[in-house]
Coordinates of C-alpha atoms in Angstrom, one line a residue:
M15 CA 29.2 2.4 -6.8
G16 CA 32.8 2.3 -7.5
K17 CA 35.3 4.2 -5.8
V18 CA 36.1 8.0 -6.5
L19 CA 39.2 10.1 -5.5
L20 CA 37.2 12.1 -2.8
T21 CA 37.8 15.9 -2.6
E22 CA 37.0 18.6 -0.8
R23 CA 35.1 20.1 -3.7
F24 CA 33.6 16.6 -4.3
I25 CA 32.1 16.2 -0.8
S26 CA 30.6 20.0 -0.7
S27 CA 29.3 19.9 -4.2
P28 CA 25.4 20.1 -4.0
K29 CA 25.2 17.1 -6.6
R30 CA 26.4 14.6 -4.2
V31 CA 23.0 15.2 -2.4
P32 CA 20.7 12.7 -3.2
S33 CA 16.8 12.9 -3.9
A34 CA 15.7 10.2 -1.4
G35 CA 17.9 8.1 1.1
R36 CA 21.7 8.0 1.5
A37 CA 24.4 7.6 -1.1
D38 CA 28.1 6.5 -0.3
Y39 CA 31.1 7.5 -2.0
H40 CA 33.6 5.2 -1.7
D41 CA 37.8 6.4 -1.2
A42 CA 39.8 5.4 -4.0
L43 CA 42.7 6.4 -2.0
V44 CA 42.3 4.9 1.8
P45 CA 40.5 1.6 1.8
G46 CA 37.2 1.4 3.6
L47 CA 36.9 5.3 3.7
A48 CA 33.9 6.0 2.6
L49 CA 31.6 9.1 2.6
R50 CA 27.7 9.1 3.4
V51 CA 25.5 11.9 2.3
T52 CA 21.9 11.9 3.1
S53 CA 18.8 13.2 1.5
T54 CA 19.0 16.3 4.0
G55 CA 22.7 17.0 2.8
H56 CA 24.1 15.6 5.9
R57 CA 27.8 14.5 5.4
S58 CA 30.0 12.1 7.4
F59 CA 33.3 9.9 7.1
N60 CA 32.8 5.9 7.8
L61 CA 35.4 3.1 7.9
I62 CA 34.0 -0.1 6.5
T63 CA 36.1 -3.1 7.6
R64 CA 36.2 -6.0 9.4
Y65 CA 37.0 -5.3 13.2
P66 CA 38.4 -7.4 15.4
T67 CA 35.1 -7.8 17.5
N68 CA 33.3 -8.7 14.1
P69 CA 36.1 -10.2 11.8
K70 CA 33.6 -12.3 9.9
N71 CA 31.7 -9.3 8.4
P72 CA 32.6 -5.7 7.5
T73 CA 31.2 -3.5 9.6
R74 CA 30.6 0.7 9.1
R75 CA 31.8 3.1 11.8
A76 CA 31.8 6.6 11.7
L77 CA 34.8 8.3 11.8
G78 CA 33.0 11.9 12.1
E79 CA 30.9 14.5 10.6
F80 CA 32.2 16.3 7.4
G81 CA 33.1 20.1 8.8
E82 CA 33.7 18.8 12.4
I83 CA 36.7 17.0 10.6
S84 CA 38.1 17.6 7.2
L85 CA 39.1 14.9 4.5
D86 CA 42.8 15.0 5.5
Q87 CA 41.8 14.1 9.2
A88 CA 39.2 11.5 8.0
R89 CA 41.7 10.2 6.0
E90 CA 44.4 10.1 8.8
R91 CA 41.9 8.6 11.3
A92 CA 41.0 6.1 8.9
R93 CA 44.5 4.8 8.2
E94 CA 45.2 5.1 12.0
W95 CA 42.3 2.4 12.5
L96 CA 43.2 0.6 10.1
G97 CA 47.0 0.0 11.9
L98 CA 45.4 -0.6 14.8
I99 CA 43.1 -3.5 13.5
R100 CA 46.6 -4.8 11.9
Q101 CA 47.7 -5.1 15.2
G102 CA 44.3 -6.9 16.6
I103 CA 43.3 -3.5 18.6
D104 CA 39.9 -2.6 18.0
P105 CA 39.8 1.4 17.6
K106 CA 36.7 1.7 20.0
V107 CA 38.9 0.2 22.6
A108 CA 42.2 1.9 21.8
E109 CA 39.9 5.2 22.0
V110 CA 38.5 4.5 25.6
R111 CA 41.8 3.6 26.7
R112 CA 42.8 7.2 25.3
R113 CA 40.6 9.3 27.0
S114 CA 40.9 7.4 30.1
A115 CA 44.6 8.4 30.3
E116 CA 44.0 11.9 29.1
Q117 CA 41.4 12.3 32.5
R118 CA 43.9 10.4 34.5
A119 CA 46.6 12.6 33.5
Q120 CA 44.5 15.9 34.2
V121 CA 44.0 15.1 37.8
T122 CA 47.4 13.1 38.4
T123 CA 49.2 15.9 38.8
F124 CA 53.0 16.0 39.9
K125 CA 52.2 16.9 43.5
V126 CA 49.7 14.1 43.8
V127 CA 52.6 11.3 42.6
A128 CA 55.5 12.9 44.5
E129 CA 53.0 12.7 47.7
A130 CA 52.2 9.2 47.1
F131 CA 55.6 8.3 46.7
L132 CA 56.7 9.7 49.6
D133 CA 53.8 8.3 51.7
R134 CA 54.0 5.1 50.4
H135 CA 57.5 4.3 49.2
G136 CA 59.5 6.7 51.4
A137 CA 60.3 4.2 54.3
K138 CA 62.7 2.8 51.8
L139 CA 64.3 6.0 51.3
A140 CA 67.5 6.3 53.5
K141 CA 66.5 10.2 54.3
I142 CA 62.9 10.4 54.2
A143 CA 62.8 14.1 55.5
E144 CA 65.4 15.3 53.2
A145 CA 63.8 13.5 50.6
R146 CA 60.4 15.4 51.3
R147 CA 62.0 18.6 51.5
M148 CA 64.0 18.4 48.7
M149 CA 61.0 17.0 46.5
D150 CA 59.0 19.8 47.9
A151 CA 61.4 22.7 47.5
E152 CA 63.0 22.0 44.1
F153 CA 60.3 20.2 42.2
V154 CA 56.7 20.4 43.4
A155 CA 57.1 24.2 43.8
R156 CA 57.8 24.0 40.1
W157 CA 55.4 21.6 38.4
G158 CA 52.9 20.7 41.4
N159 CA 49.8 21.6 39.3
R160 CA 50.9 19.9 36.1
P161 CA 50.4 16.5 34.6
V162 CA 53.0 14.3 35.7
T163 CA 53.2 12.9 32.4
D164 CA 54.1 16.4 30.8
I165 CA 57.2 17.0 32.5
E166 CA 59.9 16.3 29.9
A167 CA 63.5 15.7 30.4
G168 CA 64.6 19.2 29.2
E169 CA 62.7 20.8 32.4
V170 CA 64.3 18.3 34.9
A171 CA 67.5 19.7 33.5
D172 CA 66.9 22.9 34.1
A173 CA 65.8 22.5 37.7
I174 CA 68.9 20.5 38.6
R175 CA 71.4 23.0 36.9
A176 CA 69.9 25.5 38.8
I177 CA 70.8 23.7 42.0
V178 CA 74.1 23.6 40.9
K179 CA 74.2 26.9 39.9
R180 CA 73.8 28.1 43.5
G181 CA 76.5 26.4 44.7
A182 CA 74.7 22.5 46.0
P183 CA 76.0 19.9 43.4
Y184 CA 75.8 17.5 46.3
Q185 CA 72.2 18.7 46.7
A186 CA 71.9 18.4 42.6
H187 CA 72.8 14.8 42.9
N188 CA 70.5 13.7 45.4
A189 CA 67.4 15.9 44.3
L190 CA 68.2 13.9 40.9
G191 CA 68.3 10.8 42.4
Y192 CA 65.1 11.1 44.2
L193 CA 63.1 12.1 41.0
R194 CA 64.5 9.4 39.2
R195 CA 63.3 6.8 42.2
M196 CA 59.4 8.6 42.0
Y197 CA 59.2 8.2 38.5
N198 CA 60.7 4.4 38.4
W199 CA 58.3 3.6 41.2
A200 CA 55.1 5.3 39.7
I201 CA 55.9 3.5 36.2
G202 CA 56.1 0.2 38.3
T203 CA 52.7 0.9 40.0
H204 CA 51.1 1.2 36.5
E205 CA 48.5 3.6 38.4
F206 CA 49.5 7.4 37.4
G207 CA 49.4 6.2 33.1
I208 CA 53.3 7.5 33.3
A209 CA 55.4 5.0 30.6
V210 CA 58.3 6.8 30.2
S211 CA 60.5 8.7 32.8
P212 CA 61.9 12.0 31.8
V213 CA 64.7 11.2 34.1
E214 CA 65.8 7.8 32.2
R215 CA 68.3 9.4 29.9
L216 CA 69.9 12.0 32.2
K217 CA 73.7 11.2 33.4
P218 CA 74.4 12.6 36.6
A219 CA 77.9 12.9 35.6
D220 CA 77.2 15.0 32.5
L221 CA 74.4 17.2 34.1
I222 CA 76.0 17.8 37.7
G223 CA 79.7 16.6 37.1
R224 CA 81.2 13.6 39.5
R225 CA 80.3 12.9 42.8
E226 CA 83.1 13.4 44.8
A227 CA 83.3 12.2 48.3
R228 CA 83.5 15.1 50.8
E229 CA 86.5 15.1 53.2
R230 CA 86.2 18.2 54.7
I231 CA 87.1 18.3 58.5
L232 CA 86.7 21.5 60.5
T233 CA 90.1 22.6 62.2
D234 CA 89.8 23.3 65.7
D235 CA 89.7 27.2 65.3
E236 CA 87.2 26.9 62.6
L237 CA 85.0 24.9 65.4
R238 CA 85.4 27.4 68.0
T239 CA 84.3 30.4 65.5
I240 CA 81.4 28.5 64.7
W241 CA 80.6 27.7 68.0
L242 CA 80.8 31.1 69.4
A243 CA 78.8 32.5 66.3
C244 CA 76.0 30.1 67.8
S245 CA 76.5 30.8 71.6
T246 CA 73.5 32.9 72.2
D247 CA 71.1 33.0 75.2
H248 CA 68.7 35.4 73.5
P249 CA 65.0 34.5 73.4
P250 CA 63.6 33.7 69.8
S251 CA 62.2 37.3 69.7
A252 CA 65.2 38.7 69.7
R253 CA 65.6 38.7 65.9
R254 CA 68.0 41.2 64.8
K255 CA 71.0 41.5 62.7
T256 CA 73.9 40.7 65.0
D257 CA 76.9 39.1 65.2
K258 CA 75.3 35.8 66.9
L259 CA 73.1 32.9 65.0
F260 CA 69.6 33.1 67.0
F261 CA 67.2 30.0 67.8
P262 CA 66.5 28.2 66.6
Y263 CA 69.4 27.6 64.2
G264 CA 72.2 28.4 67.0
P265 CA 71.6 25.7 69.0
V266 CA 70.8 22.9 66.3
V267 CA 74.6 23.6 65.2
Q268 CA 75.9 23.2 68.8
L269 CA 74.0 20.0 69.0
L270 CA 75.0 18.7 66.0
I271 CA 78.7 19.1 67.2
L272 CA 78.1 18.0 70.9
T273 CA 75.9 15.4 69.6
G274 CA 77.6 14.1 65.7
Q275 CA 74.1 13.2 64.8
R276 CA 72.7 13.9 61.4
R277 CA 71.2 17.7 60.7
D278 CA 67.3 16.5 60.2
E279 CA 67.6 14.0 63.5
V280 CA 68.5 17.2 65.2
A281 CA 66.3 19.5 63.7
H282 CA 63.6 17.3 63.7
M283 CA 63.9 16.6 67.6
R284 CA 60.8 16.1 69.4
W285 CA 60.6 16.9 73.5
S286 CA 58.6 13.4 73.6
E287 CA 61.9 11.7 72.5
I288 CA 64.0 13.5 75.4
D289 CA 64.1 12.1 78.6
M290 CA 66.0 14.8 80.9
D291 CA 65.9 12.7 83.9
Q292 CA 67.4 9.5 82.4
R293 CA 69.4 12.0 80.2
V294 CA 68.7 10.1 76.9
W295 CA 67.2 11.0 73.7
T296 CA 65.3 8.3 71.6
I297 CA 65.0 8.8 67.9
P298 CA 62.4 6.5 66.7
A299 CA 63.4 4.3 63.9
S300 CA 60.9 6.0 61.1
R301 CA 63.6 9.1 61.5
M302 CA 66.3 6.9 61.1
K303 CA 68.6 6.2 58.1
G304 CA 69.1 2.7 59.0
G305 CA 65.3 2.2 60.1
R306 CA 66.1 1.3 63.8
T307 CA 65.8 3.2 67.1
H308 CA 68.4 5.0 68.2
V309 CA 69.6 5.9 71.5
V310 CA 71.8 8.9 72.3
P311 CA 72.8 9.6 75.9
L312 CA 72.9 13.4 76.6
A313 CA 76.2 14.6 78.4
P314 CA 76.2 17.8 80.2
A315 CA 76.8 20.2 77.8
A316 CA 73.8 18.6 75.8
L317 CA 71.5 18.5 78.5
A318 CA 72.5 22.2 79.4
T319 CA 71.7 23.1 75.8
L320 CA 68.4 21.5 75.7
A321 CA 67.5 23.0 79.3
K322 CA 67.8 26.4 77.9
L323 CA 65.5 26.2 75.3
P324 CA 61.8 27.4 75.3
R325 CA 58.5 24.7 75.6
F326 CA 56.1 25.8 73.2
T327 CA 52.3 24.9 73.8
A328 CA 51.2 24.6 69.8
G329 CA 53.4 21.2 69.3
D330 CA 56.1 19.0 70.3
Y331 CA 58.9 20.0 67.9
V332 CA 61.9 21.3 70.2
F333 CA 63.5 23.7 67.1
S334 CA 60.5 25.4 65.6
T335 CA 59.5 28.8 64.0
D336 CA 55.7 28.3 64.3
G337 CA 55.2 27.3 68.2
G338 CA 56.3 23.5 67.9
M339 CA 53.7 22.7 65.1
K340 CA 56.5 22.0 62.4
P341 CA 60.1 21.6 62.6
V342 CA 62.9 24.3 61.9
N343 CA 63.7 24.5 57.8
G344 CA 65.4 27.6 56.3
F345 CA 69.2 26.0 56.8
S346 CA 70.2 27.5 53.5
K347 CA 69.8 30.9 54.5
A348 CA 70.8 30.3 57.8
K349 CA 73.9 28.8 56.7
V350 CA 74.9 31.9 54.8
R351 CA 74.6 33.6 57.8
L352 CA 76.3 31.6 59.9
D353 CA 79.0 32.0 57.5
E354 CA 79.0 36.0 57.2
I355 CA 79.2 35.6 61.1
S356 CA 82.0 32.9 61.7
G357 CA 84.1 34.0 58.3
V358 CA 84.1 30.2 58.2
T359 CA 83.5 29.0 54.5
G360 CA 83.5 26.0 52.4
W361 CA 81.9 23.9 54.5
V362 CA 78.5 22.2 55.1
L363 CA 76.6 21.4 58.1
H364 CA 76.9 17.7 57.4
D365 CA 81.1 18.2 57.9
L366 CA 80.1 18.7 61.8
R367 CA 79.5 15.1 61.9
R368 CA 82.6 14.0 60.1
T369 CA 84.5 16.5 62.0
A370 CA 83.0 14.9 65.9
R371 CA 83.5 11.4 64.4
T372 CA 87.2 12.3 63.9
H373 CA 87.6 13.5 67.5
F374 CA 85.9 10.2 68.6
S375 CA 88.7 8.7 67.4
A376 CA 91.3 10.4 69.5
L377 CA 89.3 9.1 72.5
P378 CA 89.9 6.1 74.6
V379 CA 86.7 4.3 73.7
Q380 CA 86.4 1.3 70.9
D381 CA 85.7 2.0 67.4
L382 CA 82.7 -0.3 67.5
V383 CA 81.4 2.7 70.4
R384 CA 82.1 5.5 68.0
E385 CA 80.7 3.7 65.3
L386 CA 77.3 3.5 67.5
V387 CA 77.2 6.5 68.9
I388 CA 76.3 8.1 65.2
A389 CA 74.6 5.1 64.4
H390 CA 76.8 4.4 61.4
A391 CA 75.7 0.8 59.6
R392 CA 78.4 -1.7 59.9
P393 CA 78.0 -5.7 58.4
G394 CA 77.0 -7.7 61.6
L395 CA 76.1 -5.1 64.0
H396 CA 72.4 -5.8 64.0
K397 CA 73.3 -8.3 66.3
V398 CA 74.8 -6.0 68.5
Y399 CA 72.3 -4.0 68.6
D400 CA 69.9 -6.6 69.5
Q401 CA 71.8 -7.7 72.6
H402 CA 73.3 -4.8 74.0
S403 CA 72.7 -1.1 73.6
Y404 CA 76.1 -0.2 74.8
L405 CA 74.4 2.9 76.4
D406 CA 77.1 3.2 79.1
E407 CA 79.9 3.0 76.8
K408 CA 78.3 5.7 74.3
R409 CA 77.6 8.1 77.2
E410 CA 81.5 7.7 78.0
C411 CA 82.3 8.6 74.5
L412 CA 80.2 11.8 74.3
T413 CA 81.2 12.8 77.9
L414 CA 85.1 12.8 76.8
W415 CA 84.1 14.5 73.4
E416 CA 82.4 17.3 75.5
Q417 CA 85.4 18.0 77.6
R418 CA 87.8 17.9 74.6
L419 CA 85.6 20.1 72.9
R420 CA 85.9 22.4 75.9
G421 CA 89.5 22.5 75.5
I422 CA 89.0 23.5 71.8
L423 CA 86.8 26.2 72.8
A424 CA 88.9 27.5 75.3
P425 CA 92.5 26.4 74.7
K426 CA 94.9 27.0 77.1
P427 CA 97.9 29.6 76.6
P428 CA 101.3 28.2 75.5
A429 CA 103.6 27.1 78.6
D430 CA 105.9 30.2 78.3
V431 CA 102.9 32.4 78.3
A432 CA 101.4 31.0 81.3
D433 CA 104.5 31.0 82.9
I434 CA 105.3 34.6 82.4
E435 CA 101.7 34.9 83.8
A436 CA 102.3 33.2 86.6
E437 CA 105.3 35.2 87.5
R438 CA 103.6 38.4 87.0
M439 CA 100.9 37.7 89.2
R440 CA 103.6 36.1 92.1
R441 CA 105.0 39.8 91.7
V442 CA 101.7 41.5 92.1
G443 CA 101.0 39.9 94.9
A444 CA 104.3 39.8 96.6

């Protein structure tokens, strides 16, 4: 039978139904497309052509039944198949791959990929605890149950802008960086059906602004005010509006000042890491930015701070709100409260580390020791770590820092005031 320009009316006409057997009507518009009509009135579309799996002989394959798909859809599908065949791809194979990808997309949620990334790639991140917290709070909370392949660049941009709007541009840079690494990692695994990253064309400078290096150093007055705002001996149960920052946040801030360590290193401290007799705190390599075990000597004030803390029975974490099972979080709200209490604004918790390191420079200790105290990685220092822990030298540095800090927290009055007061006391005594 010759070719005919198929139309919906032509296909639906009762005249197309043969009295017996079946009849084929070949479309004049799309090569190989044919309508098959049986004596029972069943109509279906087929593509008759040479397929890659059997290139010698033309083969008939069903495109779909008329009614389930329209003529336009049949023509579109036939053209798609012919395009695949020209590329040497069998449409059956392509369909299997498509369905597999769709099924994988439905079960491969953003949360699943994020957790796999952190569990399997997390060791390569400088700050795994920060990455996990940030991914959960900023992205998993938004897209957790959605297929990871559904997330679009505009949605990522909205999430990052939300962080910027709440006044955290540095956090926005970090969050975007973690998300970029997650998608690049997932693409490289060929495991999650991800071929394109929604972060690929987003530029941090345009979306957030240039990332300026922080240089904030707290003044002695600011340091004193913050310390006093965190000085409280009230138990954890005494949670009320007050002029003090209660446990666990107050002691965390004080230990940040006393030790110069990073926030999560202190906040995620475990009692099993502390040896009160030897006066040392050993941070395992898994929690350190440089991936190496770090030993922090505990000077008297740091020991005294730890000695006053409650011991939980449900878990090992020192700073916790659920009995030690999980480390403390929620620092954003605590920081806002601390700013309100102290009146000191325009700073972040990491500035305490920079402030402590700046004061270290005024102490009579080697610069190498100052860097070792805060676990700063420097070229050539790995051998030093292997050969000598510098424990005594680090202890001396932190002890001298505590002595200097006492002078900041309780400064001596000016000499003339002191002389006047001494003279007054002498006369009173006389």
